[in-house]
């Protein structure tokens, strides 16, 4: 009987632990999806707002290099475009990598 009780207790503990991990996964995934959606909305707005902007368009090659180098190579045109975008959209919550990717979609 003692062995059966231990098995039942172990199974209950594993079940509780699995439920906690699943709940944690759901919360983490939900937060990630919301953050991605907000960033995606912001970068879509960016793409539409700057599609005819000369400073931003001139930064496309630098943006491609920046993205390909995972942020290691920063060209002068990209720096100018990032400063320009941030001055025009001060509430935009996007990092340099996200902005560079958005420039590539323009």
JSON list of N, CA and C in Angstrom, two decimals, residues 8-48:
[
{"chain": "A", "resi": 8, "resn": "UNK", "atom": "N", "xyz": [1.01, 7.40, -6.48]},
{"chain": "A", "resi": 8, "resn": "UNK", "atom": "CA", "xyz": [-0.08, 8.37, -6.66]},
{"chain": "A", "resi": 8, "resn": "UNK", "atom": "C", "xyz": [0.40, 9.78, -6.34]},
{"chain": "A", "resi": 9, "resn": "UNK", "atom": "N", "xyz": [1.15, 9.91, -5.26]},
{"chain": "A", "resi": 9, "resn": "UNK", "atom": "CA", "xyz": [1.68, 11.22, -4.87]},
{"chain": "A", "resi": 9, "resn": "UNK", "atom": "C", "xyz": [2.65, 11.74, -5.93]},
{"chain": "A", "resi": 10, "resn": "UNK", "atom": "N", "xyz": [3.51, 10.88, -6.44]},
{"chain": "A", "resi": 10, "resn": "UNK", "atom": "CA", "xyz": [4.46, 11.29, -7.48]},
{"chain": "A", "resi": 10, "resn": "UNK", "atom": "C", "xyz": [3.72, 11.72, -8.75]},
{"chain": "A", "resi": 11, "resn": "UNK", "atom": "N", "xyz": [2.70, 10.97, -9.13]},
{"chain": "A", "resi": 11, "resn": "UNK", "atom": "CA", "xyz": [1.92, 11.31, -10.31]},
{"chain": "A", "resi": 11, "resn": "UNK", "atom": "C", "xyz": [1.22, 12.66, -10.13]},
{"chain": "A", "resi": 12, "resn": "UNK", "atom": "N", "xyz": [0.70, 12.91, -8.94]},
{"chain": "A", "resi": 12, "resn": "UNK", "atom": "CA", "xyz": [0.03, 14.18, -8.66]},
{"chain": "A", "resi": 12, "resn": "UNK", "atom": "C", "xyz": [1.02, 15.34, -8.74]},
{"chain": "A", "resi": 13, "resn": "UNK", "atom": "N", "xyz": [2.21, 15.16, -8.18]},
{"chain": "A", "resi": 13, "resn": "UNK", "atom": "CA", "xyz": [3.23, 16.21, -8.24]},
{"chain": "A", "resi": 13, "resn": "UNK", "atom": "C", "xyz": [3.65, 16.50, -9.67]},
{"chain": "A", "resi": 14, "resn": "UNK", "atom": "N", "xyz": [3.85, 15.44, -10.45]},
{"chain": "A", "resi": 14, "resn": "UNK", "atom": "CA", "xyz": [4.22, 15.63, -11.86]},
{"chain": "A", "resi": 14, "resn": "UNK", "atom": "C", "xyz": [3.11, 16.35, -12.61]},
{"chain": "A", "resi": 15, "resn": "UNK", "atom": "N", "xyz": [1.88, 15.97, -12.34]},
{"chain": "A", "resi": 15, "resn": "UNK", "atom": "CA", "xyz": [0.74, 16.64, -12.97]},
{"chain": "A", "resi": 15, "resn": "UNK", "atom": "C", "xyz": [0.68, 18.12, -12.64]},
{"chain": "A", "resi": 16, "resn": "UNK", "atom": "N", "xyz": [0.92, 18.45, -11.36]},
{"chain": "A", "resi": 16, "resn": "UNK", "atom": "CA", "xyz": [0.91, 19.86, -10.95]},
{"chain": "A", "resi": 16, "resn": "UNK", "atom": "C", "xyz": [2.05, 20.63, -11.61]},
{"chain": "A", "resi": 17, "resn": "UNK", "atom": "N", "xyz": [3.23, 20.03, -11.64]},
{"chain": "A", "resi": 17, "resn": "UNK", "atom": "CA", "xyz": [4.39, 20.68, -12.24]},
{"chain": "A", "resi": 17, "resn": "UNK", "atom": "C", "xyz": [4.16, 20.91, -13.73]},
{"chain": "A", "resi": 18, "resn": "UNK", "atom": "N", "xyz": [3.60, 19.94, -14.40]},
{"chain": "A", "resi": 18, "resn": "UNK", "atom": "CA", "xyz": [3.33, 20.07, -15.84]},
{"chain": "A", "resi": 18, "resn": "UNK", "atom": "C", "xyz": [2.33, 21.19, -16.08]},
{"chain": "A", "resi": 19, "resn": "UNK", "atom": "N", "xyz": [1.32, 21.29, -15.24]},
{"chain": "A", "resi": 19, "resn": "UNK", "atom": "CA", "xyz": [0.34, 22.36, -15.36]},
{"chain": "A", "resi": 19, "resn": "UNK", "atom": "C", "xyz": [0.97, 23.73, -15.17]},
{"chain": "A", "resi": 20, "resn": "UNK", "atom": "N", "xyz": [1.88, 23.83, -14.23]},
{"chain": "A", "resi": 20, "resn": "UNK", "atom": "CA", "xyz": [2.56, 25.11, -13.98]},
{"chain": "A", "resi": 20, "resn": "UNK", "atom": "C", "xyz": [3.41, 25.50, -15.18]},
{"chain": "A", "resi": 21, "resn": "UNK", "atom": "N", "xyz": [4.13, 24.53, -15.75]},
{"chain": "A", "resi": 21, "resn": "UNK", "atom": "CA", "xyz": [4.93, 24.83, -16.94]},
{"chain": "A", "resi": 21, "resn": "UNK", "atom": "C", "xyz": [4.06, 25.23, -18.11]},
{"chain": "A", "resi": 22, "resn": "UNK", "atom": "N", "xyz": [2.95, 24.55, -18.29]},
{"chain": "A", "resi": 22, "resn": "UNK", "atom": "CA", "xyz": [2.05, 24.87, -19.39]},
{"chain": "A", "resi": 22, "resn": "UNK", "atom": "C", "xyz": [1.47, 26.27, -19.23]},
{"chain": "A", "resi": 23, "resn": "UNK", "atom": "N", "xyz": [1.06, 26.61, -18.01]},
{"chain": "A", "resi": 23, "resn": "UNK", "atom": "CA", "xyz": [0.53, 27.95, -17.75]},
{"chain": "A", "resi": 23, "resn": "UNK", "atom": "C", "xyz": [1.59, 29.00, -18.00]},
{"chain": "A", "resi": 24, "resn": "UNK", "atom": "N", "xyz": [2.80, 28.74, -17.52]},
{"chain": "A", "resi": 24, "resn": "UNK", "atom": "CA", "xyz": [3.90, 29.67, -17.73]},
{"chain": "A", "resi": 24, "resn": "UNK", "atom": "C", "xyz": [4.17, 29.85, -19.21]},
{"chain": "A", "resi": 25, "resn": "UNK", "atom": "N", "xyz": [4.14, 28.75, -19.96]},
{"chain": "A", "resi": 25, "resn": "UNK", "atom": "CA", "xyz": [4.36, 28.80, -21.40]},
{"chain": "A", "resi": 25, "resn": "UNK", "atom": "C", "xyz": [3.28, 29.64, -22.08]},
{"chain": "A", "resi": 26, "resn": "UNK", "atom": "N", "xyz": [2.03, 29.47, -21.67]},
{"chain": "A", "resi": 26, "resn": "UNK", "atom": "CA", "xyz": [0.93, 30.23, -22.26]},
{"chain": "A", "resi": 26, "resn": "UNK", "atom": "C", "xyz": [1.12, 31.71, -22.00]},
{"chain": "A", "resi": 27, "resn": "UNK", "atom": "N", "xyz": [1.45, 32.09, -20.77]},
{"chain": "A", "resi": 27, "resn": "UNK", "atom": "CA", "xyz": [1.66, 33.50, -20.45]},
{"chain": "A", "resi": 27, "resn": "UNK", "atom": "C", "xyz": [2.82, 34.07, -21.24]},
{"chain": "A", "resi": 28, "resn": "UNK", "atom": "N", "xyz": [3.92, 33.34, -21.29]},
{"chain": "A", "resi": 28, "resn": "UNK", "atom": "CA", "xyz": [5.11, 33.81, -22.00]},
{"chain": "A", "resi": 28, "resn": "UNK", "atom": "C", "xyz": [4.80, 33.96, -23.49]},
{"chain": "A", "resi": 29, "resn": "UNK", "atom": "N", "xyz": [4.14, 32.98, -24.06]},
{"chain": "A", "resi": 29, "resn": "UNK", "atom": "CA", "xyz": [3.79, 33.04, -25.48]},
{"chain": "A", "resi": 29, "resn": "UNK", "atom": "C", "xyz": [2.84, 34.20, -25.76]},
{"chain": "A", "resi": 30, "resn": "UNK", "atom": "N", "xyz": [1.87, 34.39, -24.89]},
{"chain": "A", "resi": 30, "resn": "UNK", "atom": "CA", "xyz": [0.90, 35.46, -25.05]},
{"chain": "A", "resi": 30, "resn": "UNK", "atom": "C", "xyz": [1.60, 36.82, -25.02]},
{"chain": "A", "resi": 31, "resn": "UNK", "atom": "N", "xyz": [2.52, 37.00, -24.07]},
{"chain": "A", "resi": 31, "resn": "UNK", "atom": "CA", "xyz": [3.25, 38.26, -23.99]},
{"chain": "A", "resi": 31, "resn": "UNK", "atom": "C", "xyz": [4.12, 38.48, -25.22]},
{"chain": "A", "resi": 32, "resn": "UNK", "atom": "N", "xyz": [4.75, 37.42, -25.70]},
{"chain": "A", "resi": 32, "resn": "UNK", "atom": "CA", "xyz": [5.60, 37.52, -26.89]},
{"chain": "A", "resi": 32, "resn": "UNK", "atom": "C", "xyz": [4.79, 37.91, -28.12]},
{"chain": "A", "resi": 33, "resn": "UNK", "atom": "N", "xyz": [3.62, 37.29, -28.26]},
{"chain": "A", "resi": 33, "resn": "UNK", "atom": "CA", "xyz": [2.77, 37.59, -29.41]},
{"chain": "A", "resi": 33, "resn": "UNK", "atom": "C", "xyz": [2.29, 39.04, -29.35]},
{"chain": "A", "resi": 34, "resn": "UNK", "atom": "N", "xyz": [1.90, 39.49, -28.18]},
{"chain": "A", "resi": 34, "resn": "UNK", "atom": "CA", "xyz": [1.45, 40.89, -28.04]},
{"chain": "A", "resi": 34, "resn": "UNK", "atom": "C", "xyz": [2.58, 41.85, -28.36]},
{"chain": "A", "resi": 35, "resn": "UNK", "atom": "N", "xyz": [3.79, 41.58, -27.86]},
{"chain": "A", "resi": 35, "resn": "UNK", "atom": "CA", "xyz": [4.94, 42.45, -28.12]},
{"chain": "A", "resi": 35, "resn": "UNK", "atom": "C", "xyz": [5.28, 42.46, -29.61]},
{"chain": "A", "resi": 36, "resn": "UNK", "atom": "N", "xyz": [5.24, 41.30, -30.23]},
{"chain": "A", "resi": 36, "resn": "UNK", "atom": "CA", "xyz": [5.53, 41.22, -31.66]},
{"chain": "A", "resi": 36, "resn": "UNK", "atom": "C", "xyz": [4.48, 41.97, -32.45]},
{"chain": "A", "resi": 37, "resn": "UNK", "atom": "N", "xyz": [3.23, 41.83, -32.06]},
{"chain": "A", "resi": 37, "resn": "UNK", "atom": "CA", "xyz": [2.15, 42.55, -32.74]},
{"chain": "A", "resi": 37, "resn": "UNK", "atom": "C", "xyz": [2.31, 44.05, -32.63]},
{"chain": "A", "resi": 38, "resn": "UNK", "atom": "N", "xyz": [2.67, 44.53, -31.46]},
{"chain": "A", "resi": 38, "resn": "UNK", "atom": "CA", "xyz": [2.86, 45.96, -31.26]},
{"chain": "A", "resi": 38, "resn": "UNK", "atom": "C", "xyz": [4.03, 46.47, -32.10]},
{"chain": "A", "resi": 39, "resn": "UNK", "atom": "N", "xyz": [5.11, 45.70, -32.11]},
{"chain": "A", "resi": 39, "resn": "UNK", "atom": "CA", "xyz": [6.28, 46.09, -32.90]},
{"chain": "A", "resi": 39, "resn": "UNK", "atom": "C", "xyz": [5.94, 46.05, -34.38]},
{"chain": "A", "resi": 40, "resn": "UNK", "atom": "N", "xyz": [5.22, 45.04, -34.80]},
{"chain": "A", "resi": 40, "resn": "UNK", "atom": "CA", "xyz": [4.83, 44.91, -36.20]},
{"chain": "A", "resi": 40, "resn": "UNK", "atom": "C", "xyz": [3.94, 46.07, -36.62]},
{"chain": "A", "resi": 41, "resn": "UNK", "atom": "N", "xyz": [3.01, 46.46, -35.77]},
{"chain": "A", "resi": 41, "resn": "UNK", "atom": "CA", "xyz": [2.15, 47.60, -36.07]},
{"chain": "A", "resi": 41, "resn": "UNK", "atom": "C", "xyz": [2.97, 48.87, -36.21]},
{"chain": "A", "resi": 42, "resn": "UNK", "atom": "N", "xyz": [3.93, 49.05, -35.29]},
{"chain": "A", "resi": 42, "resn": "UNK", "atom": "CA", "xyz": [4.78, 50.24, -35.33]},
{"chain": "A", "resi": 42, "resn": "UNK", "atom": "C", "xyz": [5.65, 50.28, -36.55]},
{"chain": "A", "resi": 43, "resn": "UNK", "atom": "N", "xyz": [6.23, 49.15, -36.93]},
{"chain": "A", "resi": 43, "resn": "UNK", "atom": "CA", "xyz": [7.10, 49.14, -38.10]},
{"chain": "A", "resi": 43, "resn": "UNK", "atom": "C", "xyz": [6.29, 49.24, -39.39]},
{"chain": "A", "resi": 44, "resn": "UNK", "atom": "N", "xyz": [5.05, 48.76, -39.39]},
{"chain": "A", "resi": 44, "resn": "UNK", "atom": "CA", "xyz": [4.19, 48.95, -40.56]},
{"chain": "A", "resi": 44, "resn": "UNK", "atom": "C", "xyz": [3.87, 50.42, -40.74]},
{"chain": "A", "resi": 45, "resn": "UNK", "atom": "N", "xyz": [3.58, 51.09, -39.64]},
{"chain": "A", "resi": 45, "resn": "UNK", "atom": "CA", "xyz": [3.35, 52.54, -39.70]},
{"chain": "A", "resi": 45, "resn": "UNK", "atom": "C", "xyz": [4.59, 53.24, -40.22]},
{"chain": "A", "resi": 46, "resn": "UNK", "atom": "N", "xyz": [5.74, 52.79, -39.77]},
{"chain": "A", "resi": 46, "resn": "UNK", "atom": "CA", "xyz": [7.01, 53.37, -40.20]},
{"chain": "A", "resi": 46, "resn": "UNK", "atom": "C", "xyz": [7.17, 53.19, -41.71]},
{"chain": "A", "resi": 47, "resn": "UNK", "atom": "N", "xyz": [6.92, 52.00, -42.21]},
{"chain": "A", "resi": 47, "resn": "UNK", "atom": "CA", "xyz": [7.06, 51.72, -43.64]},
{"chain": "A", "resi": 47, "resn": "UNK", "atom": "C", "xyz": [6.16, 52.63, -44.46]},
{"chain": "A", "resi": 48, "resn": "UNK", "atom": "N", "xyz": [4.94, 52.83, -44.01]},
{"chain": "A", "resi": 48, "resn": "UNK", "atom": "CA", "xyz": [4.01, 53.68, -44.73]},
{"chain": "A", "resi": 48, "resn": "UNK", "atom": "C", "xyz": [4.37, 55.15, -44.62]}
]
